[in-house]
mmCIF file of N, CA and C in Angstrom:
data_model
loop_
_atom_site.group_PDB
_atom_site.id
_atom_site.type_symbol
_atom_site.label_atom_id
_atom_site.label_comp_id
_atom_site.label_asym_id
_atom_site.label_seq_id
_atom_site.Cartn_x
_atom_site.Cartn_y
_atom_site.Cartn_z
ATOM 1 N N MET A 7 45.031 -64.038 6.846
ATOM 2 C CA MET A 7 45.659 -62.619 6.126
ATOM 3 C C MET A 7 45.085 -62.079 4.976
ATOM 4 N N TRP A 8 44.464 -62.942 4.093
ATOM 5 C CA TRP A 8 43.660 -62.247 2.984
ATOM 6 C C TRP A 8 42.604 -62.113 3.176
ATOM 7 N N GLU A 9 41.844 -62.818 3.940
ATOM 8 C CA GLU A 9 40.619 -62.255 4.655
ATOM 9 C C GLU A 9 40.369 -60.929 5.145
ATOM 10 N N TYR A 10 41.570 -60.957 6.080
ATOM 11 C CA TYR A 10 40.973 -59.994 6.792
ATOM 12 C C TYR A 10 41.713 -58.646 6.281
ATOM 13 N N LEU A 11 42.190 -58.485 5.126
ATOM 14 C CA LEU A 11 42.398 -57.666 4.300
ATOM 15 C C LEU A 11 41.441 -57.417 3.438
ATOM 16 N N ARG A 12 41.071 -58.480 2.998
ATOM 17 C CA ARG A 12 39.777 -57.970 2.167
ATOM 18 C C ARG A 12 38.668 -57.548 2.580
ATOM 19 N N GLN A 13 38.222 -58.260 4.142
ATOM 20 C CA GLN A 13 37.678 -57.448 4.857
ATOM 21 C C GLN A 13 37.183 -55.661 5.604
ATOM 22 N N ALA A 14 38.789 -55.181 5.417
ATOM 23 C CA ALA A 14 39.376 -54.431 5.988
ATOM 24 C C ALA A 14 38.956 -52.971 4.614
ATOM 25 N N LYS A 15 38.969 -53.657 3.631
ATOM 26 C CA LYS A 15 38.283 -52.796 1.918
ATOM 27 C C LYS A 15 37.308 -52.757 1.827
ATOM 28 N N PHE A 16 36.470 -53.792 2.133
ATOM 29 C CA PHE A 16 34.841 -53.917 2.203
ATOM 30 C C PHE A 16 34.609 -52.786 3.397
ATOM 31 N N ASN A 17 35.328 -53.080 4.372
ATOM 32 C CA ASN A 17 34.828 -52.263 5.379
ATOM 33 C C ASN A 17 34.761 -50.361 5.425
ATOM 34 N N ARG A 18 35.974 -50.332 4.459
ATOM 35 C CA ARG A 18 36.514 -49.103 4.108
ATOM 36 C C ARG A 18 35.393 -48.283 3.203
ATOM 37 N N SER A 19 35.022 -48.910 1.859
ATOM 38 C CA SER A 19 34.404 -49.062 1.099
ATOM 39 C C SER A 19 32.693 -48.419 1.403
ATOM 40 N N LEU A 20 32.210 -49.576 2.754
ATOM 41 C CA LEU A 20 30.772 -48.899 3.139
ATOM 42 C C LEU A 20 31.128 -47.947 3.824
ATOM 43 N N SER A 21 31.894 -47.704 4.880
ATOM 44 C CA SER A 21 32.242 -45.913 5.802
ATOM 45 C C SER A 21 32.175 -45.034 4.593
ATOM 46 N N GLY A 22 33.017 -45.108 3.814
ATOM 47 C CA GLY A 22 33.004 -43.768 2.933
ATOM 48 C C GLY A 22 32.107 -43.363 2.102
ATOM 49 N N ASN A 23 30.633 -44.600 1.752
ATOM 50 C CA ASN A 23 29.445 -44.472 1.082
ATOM 51 C C ASN A 23 28.660 -44.026 1.983
ATOM 52 N N PHE A 24 28.699 -43.680 3.676
ATOM 53 C CA PHE A 24 27.598 -42.883 4.179
ATOM 54 C C PHE A 24 28.185 -42.137 4.590
ATOM 55 N N SER A 25 29.371 -41.121 4.248
ATOM 56 C CA SER A 25 29.523 -40.166 4.422
ATOM 57 C C SER A 25 29.150 -39.129 3.836
ATOM 58 N N GLN A 26 29.000 -39.453 2.095
ATOM 59 C CA GLN A 26 28.771 -38.845 1.083
ATOM 60 C C GLN A 26 27.137 -37.819 1.607
ATOM 61 N N PRO A 27 26.294 -38.941 1.344
ATOM 62 C CA PRO A 27 24.984 -38.485 1.830
ATOM 63 C C PRO A 27 24.807 -37.617 2.986
ATOM 64 N N VAL A 28 25.501 -38.020 4.093
ATOM 65 C CA VAL A 28 25.521 -36.854 5.223
ATOM 66 C C VAL A 28 25.662 -35.205 4.954
ATOM 67 N N ASN A 29 27.011 -35.292 4.350
ATOM 68 C CA ASN A 29 27.699 -34.386 3.932
ATOM 69 C C ASN A 29 26.717 -33.353 2.692
ATOM 70 N N HIS A 30 26.330 -34.140 1.969
ATOM 71 C CA HIS A 30 25.024 -33.560 0.905
ATOM 72 C C HIS A 30 23.607 -33.196 2.301
ATOM 73 N N SER A 31 23.337 -33.555 2.776
ATOM 74 C CA SER A 31 22.380 -33.196 3.921
ATOM 75 C C SER A 31 22.648 -31.946 4.829
ATOM 76 N N LEU A 32 23.675 -31.713 5.205
ATOM 77 C CA LEU A 32 23.949 -31.241 6.320
ATOM 78 C C LEU A 32 24.316 -29.828 5.050
ATOM 79 N N ARG A 33 24.734 -29.674 3.987
ATOM 80 C CA ARG A 33 24.646 -28.634 2.948
ATOM 81 C C ARG A 33 23.130 -27.952 2.487
ATOM 82 N N ALA A 34 22.528 -29.391 2.493
ATOM 83 C CA ALA A 34 21.427 -28.606 1.837
ATOM 84 C C ALA A 34 20.415 -27.962 3.323
ATOM 85 N N LEU A 35 20.807 -28.604 4.633
ATOM 86 C CA LEU A 35 19.876 -27.983 5.985
ATOM 87 C C LEU A 35 20.802 -26.386 6.105
ATOM 88 N N LYS A 36 21.877 -26.550 5.813
ATOM 89 C CA LYS A 36 22.313 -25.339 5.477
ATOM 90 C C LYS A 36 21.664 -24.034 4.640
ATOM 91 N N ASN A 37 22.078 -24.846 3.212
ATOM 92 C CA ASN A 37 21.204 -23.732 2.668
ATOM 93 C C ASN A 37 19.760 -23.098 2.620
ATOM 94 N N THR A 38 19.016 -24.384 3.222
ATOM 95 C CA THR A 38 17.644 -23.688 3.492
ATOM 96 C C THR A 38 17.768 -23.079 4.499
ATOM 97 N N GLY A 39 18.495 -23.090 5.583
ATOM 98 C CA GLY A 39 18.283 -22.000 6.614
ATOM 99 C C GLY A 39 19.015 -20.378 5.966
ATOM 100 N N ARG A 40 19.539 -20.683 5.306
ATOM 101 C CA ARG A 40 19.773 -19.392 4.636
ATOM 102 C C ARG A 40 18.513 -18.914 3.941
ATOM 103 N N VAL A 41 18.154 -19.541 3.058
ATOM 104 C CA VAL A 41 16.800 -18.823 2.039
ATOM 105 C C VAL A 41 16.092 -18.673 3.356
ATOM 106 N N LEU A 42 15.968 -19.693 4.284
ATOM 107 C CA LEU A 42 14.780 -19.360 5.052
ATOM 108 C C LEU A 42 14.966 -17.606 5.915
ATOM 109 N N GLY A 43 16.724 -17.482 6.018
ATOM 110 C CA GLY A 43 16.481 -16.543 7.093
ATOM 111 C C GLY A 43 16.414 -14.814 5.939
ATOM 112 N N TYR A 44 16.932 -15.418 4.954
ATOM 113 C CA TYR A 44 16.704 -13.885 3.832
ATOM 114 C C TYR A 44 15.232 -14.029 3.334
ATOM 115 N N THR A 45 14.506 -14.676 3.660
ATOM 116 C CA THR A 45 12.761 -14.483 3.582
ATOM 117 C C THR A 45 12.553 -13.974 4.224
ATOM 118 N N GLY A 46 12.907 -14.259 5.593
ATOM 119 C CA GLY A 46 12.338 -13.600 7.151
ATOM 120 C C GLY A 46 12.703 -12.191 6.842
ATOM 121 N N VAL A 47 14.480 -11.835 6.255
ATOM 122 C CA VAL A 47 14.996 -10.438 6.201
ATOM 123 C C VAL A 47 13.823 -9.631 5.268
ATOM 124 N N ALA A 48 13.540 -10.046 4.517
ATOM 125 C CA ALA A 48 13.089 -9.530 3.522
ATOM 126 C C ALA A 48 11.071 -9.322 3.586
ATOM 127 N N LEU A 49 10.944 -10.202 4.237
ATOM 128 C CA LEU A 49 9.070 -10.291 4.463
ATOM 129 C C LEU A 49 9.143 -8.814 5.855
ATOM 130 N N SER A 50 10.096 -8.956 6.520
ATOM 131 C CA SER A 50 10.505 -7.664 7.761
ATOM 132 C C SER A 50 10.207 -6.686 6.988
ATOM 133 N N GLY A 51 11.153 -6.370 6.151
ATOM 134 C CA GLY A 51 11.582 -5.234 4.948
ATOM 135 C C GLY A 51 9.686 -4.849 4.250
ATOM 136 N N VAL A 52 9.214 -6.252 3.973
ATOM 137 C CA VAL A 52 7.836 -5.618 3.175
ATOM 138 C C VAL A 52 6.677 -5.167 4.328
ATOM 139 N N ASP A 53 6.613 -5.855 5.745
ATOM 140 C CA ASP A 53 6.139 -4.978 6.472
ATOM 141 C C ASP A 53 6.329 -4.077 6.911
ATOM 142 N N MET A 54 7.610 -3.569 6.836
ATOM 143 C CA MET A 54 7.609 -2.103 7.492
ATOM 144 C C MET A 54 7.498 -0.855 6.056
ATOM 145 N N ALA A 55 7.238 -1.432 4.804
ATOM 146 C CA ALA A 55 6.780 -0.463 3.537
ATOM 147 C C ALA A 55 5.896 -0.289 3.848
ATOM 148 N N VAL A 56 4.800 -1.601 4.474
ATOM 149 C CA VAL A 56 3.465 -1.569 3.749
ATOM 150 C C VAL A 56 2.623 -1.004 5.346
ATOM 151 N N ASN A 57 3.067 -1.230 6.712
ATOM 152 C CA ASN A 57 2.436 -1.183 7.241
ATOM 153 C C ASN A 57 3.608 0.186 8.377
ATOM 154 N N GLY A 58 4.603 0.531 8.212
ATOM 155 C CA GLY A 58 5.584 1.765 8.666
ATOM 156 C C GLY A 58 6.301 0.910 9.534
ATOM 157 N N VAL A 59 7.188 1.594 9.789
ATOM 158 C CA VAL A 59 8.168 1.168 10.858
ATOM 159 C C VAL A 59 7.865 1.576 12.304
ATOM 160 N N ASN A 60 7.657 0.570 12.598
ATOM 161 C CA ASN A 60 7.515 -0.045 14.259
ATOM 162 C C ASN A 60 7.973 -0.824 14.787
ATOM 163 N N VAL A 61 7.992 -0.775 16.237
ATOM 164 C CA VAL A 61 9.216 -1.564 17.081
ATOM 165 C C VAL A 61 9.368 -2.848 16.838
ATOM 166 N N SER A 62 7.901 -3.228 16.701
ATOM 167 C CA SER A 62 7.801 -4.787 16.217
ATOM 168 C C SER A 62 8.664 -5.201 15.456
ATOM 169 N N ASN A 63 8.047 -4.506 13.776
ATOM 170 C CA ASN A 63 8.716 -4.949 12.801
ATOM 171 C C ASN A 63 10.056 -4.586 12.570
ATOM 172 N N SER A 64 10.638 -3.212 13.551
ATOM 173 C CA SER A 64 11.757 -2.945 13.481
ATOM 174 C C SER A 64 13.004 -4.315 14.351
ATOM 175 N N LEU A 65 12.379 -5.233 15.462
ATOM 176 C CA LEU A 65 12.869 -5.673 16.073
ATOM 177 C C LEU A 65 13.226 -7.048 15.242
ATOM 178 N N ASP A 66 11.844 -7.829 14.989
ATOM 179 C CA ASP A 66 11.864 -8.870 13.909
ATOM 180 C C ASP A 66 13.438 -7.970 12.536
ATOM 181 N N LEU A 67 13.239 -7.425 12.139
ATOM 182 C CA LEU A 67 13.968 -7.445 11.158
ATOM 183 C C LEU A 67 15.621 -7.266 11.588
ATOM 184 N N ILE A 68 15.987 -6.545 12.830
ATOM 185 C CA ILE A 68 17.195 -6.999 13.642
ATOM 186 C C ILE A 68 17.566 -8.303 14.060
ATOM 187 N N MET A 69 16.464 -9.142 14.453
ATOM 188 C CA MET A 69 16.885 -10.083 14.648
ATOM 189 C C MET A 69 17.053 -11.488 13.767
ATOM 190 N N GLY A 70 16.374 -10.744 12.650
ATOM 191 C CA GLY A 70 16.351 -11.091 11.373
ATOM 192 C C GLY A 70 18.255 -11.951 10.821
ATOM 193 N N GLY A 71 18.511 -10.353 11.050
ATOM 194 C CA GLY A 71 20.003 -9.761 10.798
ATOM 195 C C GLY A 71 21.112 -10.281 11.344
ATOM 196 N N VAL A 72 20.465 -10.304 13.099
ATOM 197 C CA VAL A 72 20.986 -11.546 14.493
ATOM 198 C C VAL A 72 21.360 -12.558 13.814
ATOM 199 N N ALA A 73 20.432 -13.456 13.565
ATOM 200 C CA ALA A 73 20.607 -14.698 12.660
ATOM 201 C C ALA A 73 21.587 -15.322 11.749
ATOM 202 N N PHE A 74 22.494 -14.536 10.887
ATOM 203 C CA PHE A 74 23.119 -14.778 10.317
ATOM 204 C C PHE A 74 24.385 -14.717 11.170
ATOM 205 N N VAL A 75 24.589 -14.713 12.093
ATOM 206 C CA VAL A 75 25.739 -14.663 12.918
ATOM 207 C C VAL A 75 25.465 -16.204 13.371
ATOM 208 N N PRO A 76 27.037 -16.754 13.378
ATOM 209 C CA PRO A 76 27.426 -18.024 13.488
ATOM 210 C C PRO A 76 27.403 -18.273 14.901
ATOM 211 N N GLY A 77 26.622 -19.391 15.650
ATOM 212 C CA GLY A 77 26.947 -19.151 17.152
ATOM 213 C C GLY A 77 25.669 -18.478 18.066
ATOM 214 N N PHE A 78 26.538 -17.893 18.864
ATOM 215 C CA PHE A 78 25.971 -16.523 19.478
ATOM 216 C C PHE A 78 24.394 -15.992 18.720
ATOM 217 N N GLY A 79 24.760 -15.817 17.042
ATOM 218 C CA GLY A 79 23.501 -15.011 16.535
ATOM 219 C C GLY A 79 22.584 -15.929 16.296
ATOM 220 N N TRP A 80 22.855 -17.592 16.376
ATOM 221 C CA TRP A 80 22.115 -18.450 16.174
ATOM 222 C C TRP A 80 21.029 -18.555 17.555
ATOM 223 N N ALA A 81 21.551 -18.606 18.855
ATOM 224 C CA ALA A 81 21.403 -18.810 19.486
ATOM 225 C C ALA A 81 20.154 -17.350 20.153
ATOM 226 N N VAL A 82 20.559 -16.262 20.117
ATOM 227 C CA VAL A 82 20.331 -15.191 20.354
ATOM 228 C C VAL A 82 18.841 -15.109 19.590
ATOM 229 N N SER A 83 18.522 -15.213 18.312
ATOM 230 C CA SER A 83 17.704 -15.438 17.277
ATOM 231 C C SER A 83 16.518 -16.465 17.187
ATOM 232 N N GLY A 84 17.837 -17.496 18.110
ATOM 233 C CA GLY A 84 15.860 -18.732 18.342
ATOM 234 C C GLY A 84 15.749 -18.024 19.814
ATOM 235 N N LEU A 85 16.266 -17.514 20.242
ATOM 236 C CA LEU A 85 15.678 -17.970 22.280
ATOM 237 C C LEU A 85 14.611 -16.603 21.686
ATOM 238 N N TYR A 86 14.788 -15.508 20.859
ATOM 239 C CA TYR A 86 13.645 -14.379 20.754
ATOM 240 C C TYR A 86 12.620 -14.941 20.258
ATOM 241 N N PHE A 87 12.812 -15.731 18.671
ATOM 242 C CA PHE A 87 11.818 -16.125 18.364
ATOM 243 C C PHE A 87 11.016 -17.091 18.933
ATOM 244 N N VAL A 88 11.728 -18.125 20.052
ATOM 245 C CA VAL A 88 10.562 -18.829 20.594
ATOM 246 C C VAL A 88 10.043 -18.074 22.040
ATOM 247 N N GLY A 89 10.903 -17.270 22.304
ATOM 248 C CA GLY A 89 10.536 -16.490 23.264
ATOM 249 C C GLY A 89 8.953 -15.265 22.817
ATOM 250 N N ASN A 90 9.435 -14.967 21.355
ATOM 251 C CA ASN A 90 7.807 -13.943 20.761
ATOM 252 C C ASN A 90 6.848 -14.773 20.776
ATOM 253 N N LEU A 91 7.275 -15.833 19.996
ATOM 254 C CA LEU A 91 5.850 -16.840 20.359
ATOM 255 C C LEU A 91 5.436 -17.367 21.492
ATOM 256 N N GLY A 92 6.000 -17.432 22.664
ATOM 257 C CA GLY A 92 5.244 -17.568 24.155
ATOM 258 C C GLY A 92 4.698 -16.656 24.935
ATOM 259 N N TRP A 93 5.399 -15.487 24.280
ATOM 260 C CA TRP A 93 4.928 -14.083 24.969
ATOM 261 C C TRP A 93 3.646 -13.822 24.028
ATOM 262 N N GLN A 94 3.788 -13.865 22.785
ATOM 263 C CA GLN A 94 2.386 -13.817 22.089
ATOM 264 C C GLN A 94 0.760 -14.775 22.087
ATOM 265 N N ALA A 95 1.438 -15.835 22.652
ATOM 266 C CA ALA A 95 0.311 -16.985 23.304
ATOM 267 C C ALA A 95 -0.233 -16.154 24.215
ATOM 268 N N TYR A 96 0.507 -16.338 25.524
ATOM 269 C CA TYR A 96 0.307 -15.772 26.871
ATOM 270 C C TYR A 96 -0.250 -14.055 27.016
ATOM 271 N N SER A 97 0.396 -13.225 25.797
ATOM 272 C CA SER A 97 -0.246 -11.961 26.441
ATOM 273 C C SER A 97 -1.194 -11.710 25.052
ATOM 274 N N GLY A 98 -0.997 -12.068 23.857
ATOM 275 C CA GLY A 98 -1.617 -11.647 22.789
ATOM 276 C C GLY A 98 -1.159 -10.701 22.032
ATOM 277 N N ASN A 99 0.023 -9.983 22.448
ATOM 278 C CA ASN A 99 0.913 -9.211 21.615
ATOM 279 C C ASN A 99 2.104 -10.082 21.129
ATOM 280 N N THR A 100 2.770 -9.469 20.292
ATOM 281 C CA THR A 100 4.297 -9.846 20.239
ATOM 282 C C THR A 100 5.022 -8.767 21.537
ATOM 283 N N ILE A 101 6.436 -9.411 21.573
ATOM 284 C CA ILE A 101 6.771 -8.515 22.397
ATOM 285 C C ILE A 101 7.307 -7.183 21.918
ATOM 286 N N GLY A 102 7.586 -6.782 20.836
ATOM 287 C CA GLY A 102 7.745 -5.280 19.741
ATOM 288 C C GLY A 102 6.396 -4.642 20.268
ATOM 289 N N GLU A 103 5.541 -5.275 20.323
ATOM 290 C CA GLU A 103 3.615 -4.686 20.159
ATOM 291 C C GLU A 103 3.363 -4.522 21.660
ATOM 292 N N SER A 104 4.289 -4.937 22.977
ATOM 293 C CA SER A 104 4.368 -4.452 24.016
ATOM 294 C C SER A 104 5.694 -3.391 24.506
ATOM 295 N N ILE A 105 6.427 -3.673 23.932
ATOM 296 C CA ILE A 105 6.903 -2.543 24.106
ATOM 297 C C ILE A 105 6.906 -1.293 23.702
ATOM 298 N N GLN A 106 6.299 -1.753 22.357
ATOM 299 C CA GLN A 106 5.646 0.077 21.909
ATOM 300 C C GLN A 106 4.627 0.732 23.079
ATOM 301 N N SER A 107 3.666 -0.578 23.409
ATOM 302 C CA SER A 107 2.633 0.219 24.030
ATOM 303 C C SER A 107 3.081 0.829 25.569
ATOM 304 N N ASN A 108 4.180 0.708 25.898
ATOM 305 C CA ASN A 108 4.672 1.023 26.853
ATOM 306 C C ASN A 108 5.090 2.380 26.609
ATOM 307 N N PHE A 109 5.380 3.032 25.448
ATOM 308 C CA PHE A 109 5.652 4.382 25.206
ATOM 309 C C PHE A 109 4.289 4.882 24.404
ATOM 310 N N THR A 110 3.395 4.075 23.731
ATOM 311 C CA THR A 110 2.851 4.845 23.229
ATOM 312 C C THR A 110 0.930 5.195 24.607
ATOM 313 N N ASP A 111 1.156 4.301 24.893
ATOM 314 C CA ASP A 111 0.034 4.021 25.879
ATOM 315 C C ASP A 111 -0.256 5.056 27.137
ATOM 316 N N PRO A 112 -1.702 6.217 27.069
ATOM 317 C CA PRO A 112 -1.263 6.695 28.143
ATOM 318 C C PRO A 112 -1.151 6.106 29.404
ATOM 319 N N ASN A 113 -2.183 4.965 29.443
ATOM 320 C CA ASN A 113 -2.668 4.407 30.953
ATOM 321 C C ASN A 113 -1.544 3.231 31.465
ATOM 322 N N ALA A 114 -0.661 2.910 30.238
ATOM 323 C CA ALA A 114 0.978 2.282 30.676
ATOM 324 C C ALA A 114 1.605 2.508 32.349
ATOM 325 N N SER A 115 1.810 1.261 33.065
ATOM 326 C CA SER A 115 2.014 1.728 33.789
ATOM 327 C C SER A 115 3.532 2.183 34.776
ATOM 328 N N TRP A 116 4.326 2.136 33.235
ATOM 329 C CA TRP A 116 5.621 2.169 33.165
ATOM 330 C C TRP A 116 5.759 3.338 31.759
ATOM 331 N N LYS A 117 6.058 4.734 32.181
ATOM 332 C CA LYS A 117 6.082 6.207 31.462
ATOM 333 C C LYS A 117 7.387 6.369 30.914
ATOM 334 N N PRO A 118 8.218 6.756 30.015
ATOM 335 C CA PRO A 118 9.478 7.041 29.885
ATOM 336 C C PRO A 118 9.195 8.620 30.652
ATOM 337 N N TRP A 119 10.280 9.189 30.769
ATOM 338 C CA TRP A 119 10.293 11.108 31.229
ATOM 339 C C TRP A 119 9.368 11.537 30.256
#
């Protein structure tokens, strides 16, 4: 019986040591995500200041802000990021540039009224 109690105490001490590094790692990952989110929003603002406001950098700024909404915002901004990379690889333009060209290109296949 004493051996059982000693083993239980040893197992409890081992399990407590593993949870603390995991909690620190998750906290560090969360803080890193926040810093990268703020950096992305700031870079979109700098892009707007240098190149002027356009659809592409406005969309990037909006999706950067949406990324701070837990759950749904993470999913939407993540899909936008991956979709933007895929669209850029396919067409050579970002999603925002493609949207803007529909309004400014006189030879665009779709024209607003």
